[in-house]
PDB file of C-alpha atoms and ligand atoms in Angstrom:
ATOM      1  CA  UNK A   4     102.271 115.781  82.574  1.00 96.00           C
ATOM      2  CA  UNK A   5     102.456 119.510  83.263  1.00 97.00           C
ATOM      3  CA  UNK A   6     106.226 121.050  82.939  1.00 98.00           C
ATOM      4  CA  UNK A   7     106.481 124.555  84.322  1.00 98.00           C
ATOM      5  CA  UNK A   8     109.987 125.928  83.785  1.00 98.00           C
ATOM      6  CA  UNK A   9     111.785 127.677  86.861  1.00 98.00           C
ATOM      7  CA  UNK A  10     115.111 129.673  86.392  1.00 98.00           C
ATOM      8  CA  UNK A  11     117.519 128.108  88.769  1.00 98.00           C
ATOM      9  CA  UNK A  12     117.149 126.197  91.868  1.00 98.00           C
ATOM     10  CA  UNK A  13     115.719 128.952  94.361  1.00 98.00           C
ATOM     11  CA  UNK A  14     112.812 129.569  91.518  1.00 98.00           C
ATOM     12  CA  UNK A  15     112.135 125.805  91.477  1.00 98.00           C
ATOM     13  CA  UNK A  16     112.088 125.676  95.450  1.00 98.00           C
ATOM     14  CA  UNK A  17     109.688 128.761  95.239  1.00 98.00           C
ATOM     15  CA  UNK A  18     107.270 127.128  92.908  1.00 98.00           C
ATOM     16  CA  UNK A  19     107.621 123.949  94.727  1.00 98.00           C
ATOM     17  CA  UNK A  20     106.686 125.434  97.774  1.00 98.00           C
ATOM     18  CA  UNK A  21     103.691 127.239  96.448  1.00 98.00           C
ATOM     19  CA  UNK A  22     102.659 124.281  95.780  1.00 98.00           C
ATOM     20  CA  UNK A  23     102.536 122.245  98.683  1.00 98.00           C
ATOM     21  CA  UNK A  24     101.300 125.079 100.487  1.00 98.00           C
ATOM     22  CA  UNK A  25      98.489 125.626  98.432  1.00 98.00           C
ATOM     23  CA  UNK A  26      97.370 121.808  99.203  1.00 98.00           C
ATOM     24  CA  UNK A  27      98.029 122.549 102.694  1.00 98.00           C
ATOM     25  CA  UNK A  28      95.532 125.426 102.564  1.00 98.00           C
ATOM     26  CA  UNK A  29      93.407 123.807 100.562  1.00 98.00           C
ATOM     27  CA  UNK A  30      93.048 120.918 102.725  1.00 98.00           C
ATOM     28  CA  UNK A  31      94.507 121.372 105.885  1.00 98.00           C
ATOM     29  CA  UNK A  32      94.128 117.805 106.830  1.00 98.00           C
ATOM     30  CA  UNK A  33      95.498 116.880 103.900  1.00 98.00           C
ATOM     31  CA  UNK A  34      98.044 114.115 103.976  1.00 98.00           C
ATOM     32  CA  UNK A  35     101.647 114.803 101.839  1.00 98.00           C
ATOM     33  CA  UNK A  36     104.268 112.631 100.832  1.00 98.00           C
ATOM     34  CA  UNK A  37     107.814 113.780 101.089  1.00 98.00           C
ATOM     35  CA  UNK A  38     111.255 113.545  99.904  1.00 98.00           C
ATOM     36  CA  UNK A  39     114.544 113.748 101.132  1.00 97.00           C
ATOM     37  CA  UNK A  40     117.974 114.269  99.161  1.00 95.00           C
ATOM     38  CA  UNK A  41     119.460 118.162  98.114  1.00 95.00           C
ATOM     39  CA  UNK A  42     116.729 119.035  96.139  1.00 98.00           C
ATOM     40  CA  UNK A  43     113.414 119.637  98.367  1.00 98.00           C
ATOM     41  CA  UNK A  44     115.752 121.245 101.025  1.00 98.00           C
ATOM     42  CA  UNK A  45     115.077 124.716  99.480  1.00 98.00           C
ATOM     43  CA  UNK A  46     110.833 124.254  99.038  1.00 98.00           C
ATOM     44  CA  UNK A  47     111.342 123.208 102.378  1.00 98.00           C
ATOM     45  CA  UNK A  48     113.326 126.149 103.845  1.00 98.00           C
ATOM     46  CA  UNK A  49     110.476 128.565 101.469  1.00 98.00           C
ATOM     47  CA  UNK A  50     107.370 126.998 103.193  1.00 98.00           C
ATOM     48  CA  UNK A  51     109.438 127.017 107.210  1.00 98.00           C
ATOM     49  CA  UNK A  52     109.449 130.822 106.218  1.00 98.00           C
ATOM     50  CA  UNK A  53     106.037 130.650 105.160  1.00 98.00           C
ATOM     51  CA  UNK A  54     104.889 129.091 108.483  1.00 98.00           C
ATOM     52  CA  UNK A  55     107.053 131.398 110.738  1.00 98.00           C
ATOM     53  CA  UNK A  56     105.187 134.829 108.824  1.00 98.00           C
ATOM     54  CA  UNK A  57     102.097 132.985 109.567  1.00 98.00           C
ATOM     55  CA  UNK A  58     100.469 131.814 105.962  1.00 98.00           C
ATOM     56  CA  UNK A  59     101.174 127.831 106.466  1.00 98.00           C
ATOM     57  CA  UNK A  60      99.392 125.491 109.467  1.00 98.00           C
ATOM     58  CA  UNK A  61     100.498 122.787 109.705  1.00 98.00           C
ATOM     59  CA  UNK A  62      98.838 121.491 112.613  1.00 98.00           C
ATOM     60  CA  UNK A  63      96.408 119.046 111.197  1.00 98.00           C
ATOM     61  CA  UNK A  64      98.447 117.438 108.397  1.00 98.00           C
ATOM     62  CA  UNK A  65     100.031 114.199 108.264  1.00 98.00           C
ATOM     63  CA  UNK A  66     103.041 113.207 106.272  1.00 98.00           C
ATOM     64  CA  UNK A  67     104.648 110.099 104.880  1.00 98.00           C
ATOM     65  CA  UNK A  68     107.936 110.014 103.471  1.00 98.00           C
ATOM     66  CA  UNK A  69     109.121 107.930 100.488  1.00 98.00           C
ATOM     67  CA  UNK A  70     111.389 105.932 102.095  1.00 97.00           C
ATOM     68  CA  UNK A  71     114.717 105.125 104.750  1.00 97.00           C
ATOM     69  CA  UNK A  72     117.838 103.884 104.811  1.00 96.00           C
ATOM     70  CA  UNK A  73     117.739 100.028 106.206  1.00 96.00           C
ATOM     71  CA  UNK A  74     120.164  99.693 109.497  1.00 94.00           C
ATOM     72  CA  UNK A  75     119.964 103.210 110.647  1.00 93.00           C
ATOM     73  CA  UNK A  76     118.536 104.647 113.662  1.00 91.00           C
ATOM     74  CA  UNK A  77     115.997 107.242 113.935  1.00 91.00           C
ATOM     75  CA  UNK A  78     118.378 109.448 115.460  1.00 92.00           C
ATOM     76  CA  UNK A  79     121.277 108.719 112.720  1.00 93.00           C
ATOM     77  CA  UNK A  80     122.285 112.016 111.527  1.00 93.00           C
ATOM     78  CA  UNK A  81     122.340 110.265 108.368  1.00 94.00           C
ATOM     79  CA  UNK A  82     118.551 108.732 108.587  1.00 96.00           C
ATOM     80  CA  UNK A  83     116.009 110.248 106.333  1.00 97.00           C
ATOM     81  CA  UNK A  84     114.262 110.390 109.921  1.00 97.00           C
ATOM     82  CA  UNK A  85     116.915 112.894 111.340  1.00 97.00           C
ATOM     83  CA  UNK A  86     117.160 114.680 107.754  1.00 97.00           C
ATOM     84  CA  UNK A  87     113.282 115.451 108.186  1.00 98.00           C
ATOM     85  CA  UNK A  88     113.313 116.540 111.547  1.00 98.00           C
ATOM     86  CA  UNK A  89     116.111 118.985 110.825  1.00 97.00           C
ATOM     87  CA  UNK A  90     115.021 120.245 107.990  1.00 98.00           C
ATOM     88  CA  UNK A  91     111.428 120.286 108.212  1.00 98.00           C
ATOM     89  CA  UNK A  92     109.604 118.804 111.126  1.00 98.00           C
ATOM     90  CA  UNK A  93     111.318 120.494 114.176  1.00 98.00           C
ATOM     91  CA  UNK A  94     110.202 124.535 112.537  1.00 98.00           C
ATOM     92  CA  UNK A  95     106.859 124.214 111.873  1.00 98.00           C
ATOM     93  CA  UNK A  96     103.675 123.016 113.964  1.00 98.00           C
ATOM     94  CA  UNK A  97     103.145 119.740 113.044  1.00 98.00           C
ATOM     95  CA  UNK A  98     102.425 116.834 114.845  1.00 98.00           C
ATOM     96  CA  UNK A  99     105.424 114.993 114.917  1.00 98.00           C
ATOM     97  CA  UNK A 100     103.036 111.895 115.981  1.00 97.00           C
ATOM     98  CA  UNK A 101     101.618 112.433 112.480  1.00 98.00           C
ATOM     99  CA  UNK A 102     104.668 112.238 110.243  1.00 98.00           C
ATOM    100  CA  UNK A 103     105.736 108.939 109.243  1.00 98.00           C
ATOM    101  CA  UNK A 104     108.979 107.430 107.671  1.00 98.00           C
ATOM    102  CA  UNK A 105     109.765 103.849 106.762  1.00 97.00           C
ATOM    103  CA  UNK A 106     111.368 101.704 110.313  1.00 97.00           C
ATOM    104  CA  UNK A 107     115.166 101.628 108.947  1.00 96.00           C
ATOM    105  CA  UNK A 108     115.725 100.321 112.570  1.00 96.00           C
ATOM    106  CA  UNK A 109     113.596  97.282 111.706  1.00 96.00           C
ATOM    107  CA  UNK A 110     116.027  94.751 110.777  1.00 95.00           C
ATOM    108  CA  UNK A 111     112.836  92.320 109.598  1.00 97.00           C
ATOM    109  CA  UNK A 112     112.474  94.050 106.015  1.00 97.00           C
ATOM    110  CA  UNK A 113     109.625  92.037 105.367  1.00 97.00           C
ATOM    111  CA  UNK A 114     107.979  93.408 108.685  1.00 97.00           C
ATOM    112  CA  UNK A 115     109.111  97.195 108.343  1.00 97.00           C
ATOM    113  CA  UNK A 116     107.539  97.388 104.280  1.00 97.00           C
ATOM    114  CA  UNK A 117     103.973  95.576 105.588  1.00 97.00           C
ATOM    115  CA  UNK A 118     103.284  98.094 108.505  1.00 97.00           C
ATOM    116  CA  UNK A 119     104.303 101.108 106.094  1.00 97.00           C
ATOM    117  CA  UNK A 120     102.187 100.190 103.887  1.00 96.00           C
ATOM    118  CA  UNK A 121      99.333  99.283 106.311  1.00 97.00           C
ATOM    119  CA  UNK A 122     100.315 102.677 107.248  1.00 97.00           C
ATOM    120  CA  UNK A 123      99.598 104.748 103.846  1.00 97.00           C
ATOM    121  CA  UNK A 124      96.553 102.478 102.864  1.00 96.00           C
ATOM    122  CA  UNK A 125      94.925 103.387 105.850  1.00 97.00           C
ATOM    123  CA  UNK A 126      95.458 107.109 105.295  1.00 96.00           C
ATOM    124  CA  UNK A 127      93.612 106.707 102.059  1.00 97.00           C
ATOM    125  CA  UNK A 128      97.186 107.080 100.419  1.00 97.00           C
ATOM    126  CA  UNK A 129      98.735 110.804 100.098  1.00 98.00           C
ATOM    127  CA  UNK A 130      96.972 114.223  98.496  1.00 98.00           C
ATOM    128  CA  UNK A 131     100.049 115.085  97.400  1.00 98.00           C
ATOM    129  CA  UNK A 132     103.394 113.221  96.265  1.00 98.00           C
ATOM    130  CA  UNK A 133     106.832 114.837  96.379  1.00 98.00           C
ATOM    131  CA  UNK A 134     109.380 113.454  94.684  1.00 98.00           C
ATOM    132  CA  UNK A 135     112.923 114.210  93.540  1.00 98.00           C
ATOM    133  CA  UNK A 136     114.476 111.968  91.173  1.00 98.00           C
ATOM    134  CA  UNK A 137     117.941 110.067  91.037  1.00 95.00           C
ATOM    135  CA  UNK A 138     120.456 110.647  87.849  1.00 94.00           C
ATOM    136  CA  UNK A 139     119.644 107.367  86.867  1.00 94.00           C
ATOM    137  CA  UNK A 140     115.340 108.075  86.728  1.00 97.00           C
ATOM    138  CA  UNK A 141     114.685 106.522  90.213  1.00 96.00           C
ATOM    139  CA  UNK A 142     112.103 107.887  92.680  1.00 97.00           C
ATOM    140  CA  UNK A 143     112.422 107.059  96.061  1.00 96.00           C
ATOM    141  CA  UNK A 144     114.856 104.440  96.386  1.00 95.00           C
ATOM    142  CA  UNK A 145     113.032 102.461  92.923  1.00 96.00           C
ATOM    143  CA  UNK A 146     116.208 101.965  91.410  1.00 93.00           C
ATOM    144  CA  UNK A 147     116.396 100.641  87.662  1.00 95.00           C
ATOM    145  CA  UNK A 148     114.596  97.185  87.705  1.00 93.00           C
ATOM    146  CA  UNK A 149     113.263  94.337  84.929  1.00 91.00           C
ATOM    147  CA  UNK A 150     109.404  95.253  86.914  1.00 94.00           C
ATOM    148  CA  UNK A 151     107.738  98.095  88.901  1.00 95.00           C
ATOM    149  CA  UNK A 152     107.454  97.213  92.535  1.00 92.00           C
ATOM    150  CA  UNK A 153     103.768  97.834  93.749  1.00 93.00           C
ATOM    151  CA  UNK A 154     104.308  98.371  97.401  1.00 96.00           C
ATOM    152  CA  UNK A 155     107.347  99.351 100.111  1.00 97.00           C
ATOM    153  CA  UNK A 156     110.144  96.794  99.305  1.00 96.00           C
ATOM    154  CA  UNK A 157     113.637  96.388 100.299  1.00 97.00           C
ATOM    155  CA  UNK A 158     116.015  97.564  97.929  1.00 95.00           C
ATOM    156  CA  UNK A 159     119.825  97.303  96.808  1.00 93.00           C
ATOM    157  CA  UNK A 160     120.913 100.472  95.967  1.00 92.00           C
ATOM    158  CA  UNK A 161     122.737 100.623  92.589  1.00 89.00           C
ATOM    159  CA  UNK A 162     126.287 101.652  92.238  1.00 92.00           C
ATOM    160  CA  UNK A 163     125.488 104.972  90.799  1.00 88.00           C
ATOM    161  CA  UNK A 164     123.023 106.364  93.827  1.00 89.00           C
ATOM    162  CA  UNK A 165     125.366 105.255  96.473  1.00 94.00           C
ATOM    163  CA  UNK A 166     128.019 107.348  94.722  1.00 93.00           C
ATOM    164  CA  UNK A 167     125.562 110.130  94.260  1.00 90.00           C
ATOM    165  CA  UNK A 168     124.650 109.553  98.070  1.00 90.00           C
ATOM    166  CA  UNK A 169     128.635 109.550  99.311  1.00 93.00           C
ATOM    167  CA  UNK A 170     128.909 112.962  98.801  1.00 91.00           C
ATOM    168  CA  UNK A 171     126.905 113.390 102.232  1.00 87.00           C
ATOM    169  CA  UNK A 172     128.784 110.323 103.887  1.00 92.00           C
ATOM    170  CA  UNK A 173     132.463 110.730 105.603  1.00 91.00           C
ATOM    171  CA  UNK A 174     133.699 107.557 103.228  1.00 93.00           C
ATOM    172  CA  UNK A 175     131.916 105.909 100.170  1.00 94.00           C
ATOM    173  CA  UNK A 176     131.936 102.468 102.563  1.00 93.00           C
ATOM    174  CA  UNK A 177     129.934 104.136 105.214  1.00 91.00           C
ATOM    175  CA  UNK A 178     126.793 104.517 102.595  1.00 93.00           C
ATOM    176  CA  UNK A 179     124.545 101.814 103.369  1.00 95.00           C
ATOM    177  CA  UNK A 180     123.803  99.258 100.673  1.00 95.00           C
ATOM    178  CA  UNK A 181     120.237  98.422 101.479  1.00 96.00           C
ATOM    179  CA  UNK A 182     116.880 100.824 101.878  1.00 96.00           C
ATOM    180  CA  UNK A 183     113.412 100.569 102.553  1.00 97.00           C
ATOM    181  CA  UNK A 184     111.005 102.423  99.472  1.00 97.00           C
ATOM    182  CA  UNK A 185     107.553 102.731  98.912  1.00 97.00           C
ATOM    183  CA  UNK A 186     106.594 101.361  95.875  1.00 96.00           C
ATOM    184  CA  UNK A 187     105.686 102.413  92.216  1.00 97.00           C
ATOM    185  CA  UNK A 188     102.379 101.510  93.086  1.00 96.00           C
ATOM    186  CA  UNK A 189     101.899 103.355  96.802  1.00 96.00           C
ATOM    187  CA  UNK A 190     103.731 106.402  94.448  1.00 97.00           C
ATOM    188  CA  UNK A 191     100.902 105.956  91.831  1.00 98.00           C
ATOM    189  CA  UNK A 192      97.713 106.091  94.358  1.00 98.00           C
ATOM    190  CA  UNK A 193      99.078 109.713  95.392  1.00 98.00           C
ATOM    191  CA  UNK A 194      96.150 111.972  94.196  1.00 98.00           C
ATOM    192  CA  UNK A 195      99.089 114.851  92.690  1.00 98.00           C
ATOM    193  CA  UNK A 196     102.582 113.548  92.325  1.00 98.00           C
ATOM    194  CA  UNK A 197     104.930 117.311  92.269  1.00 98.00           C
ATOM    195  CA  UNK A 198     108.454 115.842  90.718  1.00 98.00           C
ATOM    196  CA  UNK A 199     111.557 118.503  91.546  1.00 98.00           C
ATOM    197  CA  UNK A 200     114.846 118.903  89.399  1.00 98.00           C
ATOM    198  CA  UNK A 201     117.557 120.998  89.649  1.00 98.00           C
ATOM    199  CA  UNK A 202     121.101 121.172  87.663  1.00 98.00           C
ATOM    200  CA  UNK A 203     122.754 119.407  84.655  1.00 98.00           C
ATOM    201  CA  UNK A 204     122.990 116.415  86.314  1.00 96.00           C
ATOM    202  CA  UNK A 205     119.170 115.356  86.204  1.00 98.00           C
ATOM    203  CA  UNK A 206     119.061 116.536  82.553  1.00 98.00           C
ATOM    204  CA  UNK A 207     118.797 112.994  81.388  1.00 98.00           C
ATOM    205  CA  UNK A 208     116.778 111.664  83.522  1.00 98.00           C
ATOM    206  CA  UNK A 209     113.859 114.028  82.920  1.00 98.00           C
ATOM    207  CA  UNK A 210     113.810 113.491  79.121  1.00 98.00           C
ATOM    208  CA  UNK A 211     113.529 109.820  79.585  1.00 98.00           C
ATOM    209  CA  UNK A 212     110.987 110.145  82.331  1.00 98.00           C
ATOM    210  CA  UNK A 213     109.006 112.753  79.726  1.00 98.00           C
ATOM    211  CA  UNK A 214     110.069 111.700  76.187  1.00 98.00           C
ATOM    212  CA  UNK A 215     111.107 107.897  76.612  1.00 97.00           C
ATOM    213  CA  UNK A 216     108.890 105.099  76.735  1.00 98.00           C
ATOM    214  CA  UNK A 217     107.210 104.157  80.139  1.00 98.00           C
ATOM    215  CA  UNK A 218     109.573 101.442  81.601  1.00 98.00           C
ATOM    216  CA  UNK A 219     111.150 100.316  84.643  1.00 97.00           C
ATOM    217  CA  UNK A 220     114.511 100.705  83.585  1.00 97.00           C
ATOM    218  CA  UNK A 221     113.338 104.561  83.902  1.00 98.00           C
ATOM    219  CA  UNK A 222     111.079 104.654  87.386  1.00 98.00           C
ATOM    220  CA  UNK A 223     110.164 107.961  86.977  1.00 98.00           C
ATOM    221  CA  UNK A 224     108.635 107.472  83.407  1.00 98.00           C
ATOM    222  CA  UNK A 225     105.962 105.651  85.024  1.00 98.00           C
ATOM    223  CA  UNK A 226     104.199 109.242  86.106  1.00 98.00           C
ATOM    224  CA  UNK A 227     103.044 109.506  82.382  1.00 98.00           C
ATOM    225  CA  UNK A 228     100.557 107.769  83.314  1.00 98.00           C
ATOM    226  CA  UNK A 229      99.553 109.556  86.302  1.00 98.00           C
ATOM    227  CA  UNK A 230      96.783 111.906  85.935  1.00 98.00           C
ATOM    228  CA  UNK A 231      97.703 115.019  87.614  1.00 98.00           C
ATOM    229  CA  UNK A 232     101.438 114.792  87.478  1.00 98.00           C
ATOM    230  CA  UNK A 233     103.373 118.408  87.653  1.00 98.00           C
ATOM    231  CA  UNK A 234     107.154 118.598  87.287  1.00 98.00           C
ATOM    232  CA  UNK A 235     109.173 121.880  88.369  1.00 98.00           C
ATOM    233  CA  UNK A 236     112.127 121.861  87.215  1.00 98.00           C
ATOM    234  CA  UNK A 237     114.814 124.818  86.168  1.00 98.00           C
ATOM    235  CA  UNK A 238     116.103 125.666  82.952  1.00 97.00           C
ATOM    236  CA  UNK A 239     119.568 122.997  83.269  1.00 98.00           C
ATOM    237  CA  UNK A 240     117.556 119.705  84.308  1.00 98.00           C
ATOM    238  CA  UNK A 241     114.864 120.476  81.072  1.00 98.00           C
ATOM    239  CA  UNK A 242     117.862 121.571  78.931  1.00 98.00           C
ATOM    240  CA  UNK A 243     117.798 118.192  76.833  1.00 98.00           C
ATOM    241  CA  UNK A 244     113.386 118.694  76.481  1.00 94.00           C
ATOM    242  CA  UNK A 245     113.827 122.276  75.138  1.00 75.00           C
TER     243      UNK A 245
HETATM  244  P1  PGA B 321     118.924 114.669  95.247  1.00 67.02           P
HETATM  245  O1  PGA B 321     118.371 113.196  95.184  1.00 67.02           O
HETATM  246  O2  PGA B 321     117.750 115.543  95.538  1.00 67.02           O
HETATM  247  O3  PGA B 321     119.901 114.661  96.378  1.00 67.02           O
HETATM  248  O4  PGA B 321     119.539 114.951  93.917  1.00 67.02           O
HETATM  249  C1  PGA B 321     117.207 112.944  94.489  1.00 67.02           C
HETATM  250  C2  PGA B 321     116.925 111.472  94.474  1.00 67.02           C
HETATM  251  O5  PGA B 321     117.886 110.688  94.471  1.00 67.02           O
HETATM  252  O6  PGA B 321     115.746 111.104  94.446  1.00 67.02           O
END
């Protein structure tokens, strides 16, 4: 694993950014995973200003995000679909034909997690992996489980992540219980996984994922064993590695 050290959270965005957008120069067909949640919001914002000076195309790439809430519409303000759109998709030049998030609006979970991962196979799985990761080690919606799941499954969400999620829900009982995830596995095939952290909060979870052993009760300590693995994080989520 390769730790680079930002200051604060615009520092992390910055260097998360660079990143993706040197893939996307790299390769510009190149196919990225993505995240939702607080955290990716700013790399997202740095590469939209990117684009708009005219560094970033993103005309030919294709992108697959990690995962959806299960019983929400595409056009739910609180989908991962509608979180994309607004803060990604709709101000840059991508094909929005090309971008891809689990079918919360499939209510045959069996169905929805085959065709996504049809989906990603197809592609040849992702170039490049974003990921954020939950207080409690997850990535995507892999909560804290006896086994790694290999492909998209449908998940409970623990108590801790819907509290963590309330905070952008009117009411705590509005936060829906069930999601749709890519796997461990799917996560794994990505040929660069970039893992974001920002803030106190995530302090724990990064020394597990780095120092503790590789286990499911810790999802994210699975990405020792990735081969190109790069974490940006700033100074408060590595405080407990330091
Ligand atoms: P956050 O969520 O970016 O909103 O902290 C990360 C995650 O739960 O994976």
């Amino acid at each position: 694993m390769r730790i680079i050290e930002a200051k604060d959270y615009e520092d992390m965005s910055r260097k998360a950014a660079a990143i993706i957008g040197a893939q996307v120069l790299l390769k510009p067909n190149c196919a990225l995973g993505l995240a939702t949640g607080s955290t990716p919001i700013g790399a997202y914002n740095q590469l939209i200003d990117w684009y708009k000076q005219g560094y970033l195309d993103f005309s030919r790439v294709s992108t697959y995000n990690l995962d959806e809430y299960r019983g929400l519409s595409h056009d739910n303000p609180q989908s991962y679909h509608y979180f994309m759109n607004e803060h990604l998709f709709s101000h840059i030049n991508i094909d929005i034909e090309a971008t891809h998030v689990p079918d919360g609006s499939n209510p045959n979970a069996e169905e929805a997690c085959s065709s996504y991962d049809a989906l990603v196979e197809a592609a040849g799985y992702v170039d490049l992996q974003l990921l954020g990761i939950g207080n409690n080690g997850h990535i995507g919606f892999n909560e804290p489980a006896a086994a790694f799941a290999a492909g998209t499954q449908c998940v409970d969400l623990t108590e801790s992540t819907i509290e963590a999620n309330s905070r952008l829900f009117d009411h705590i009982e509005d936060v829906p219980r069930q999601a749709y995830t890519m796997g461990v596995g799917t996560i794994m095939h990505a040929r660069r996984v970039l893992l974001i952290a920002s803030g106190p909060k995530k302090a724990q979870a990064i020394y597990d994922t780095v120092r503790g052993p590789v286990t499911p009760e810790v999802p994210a300590s699975v990405l020792q064993l990735h081969a190109d693995c790069t974490i940006v994080a700033d100074s408060e989520a590595l405080a407990l590695l330091t």
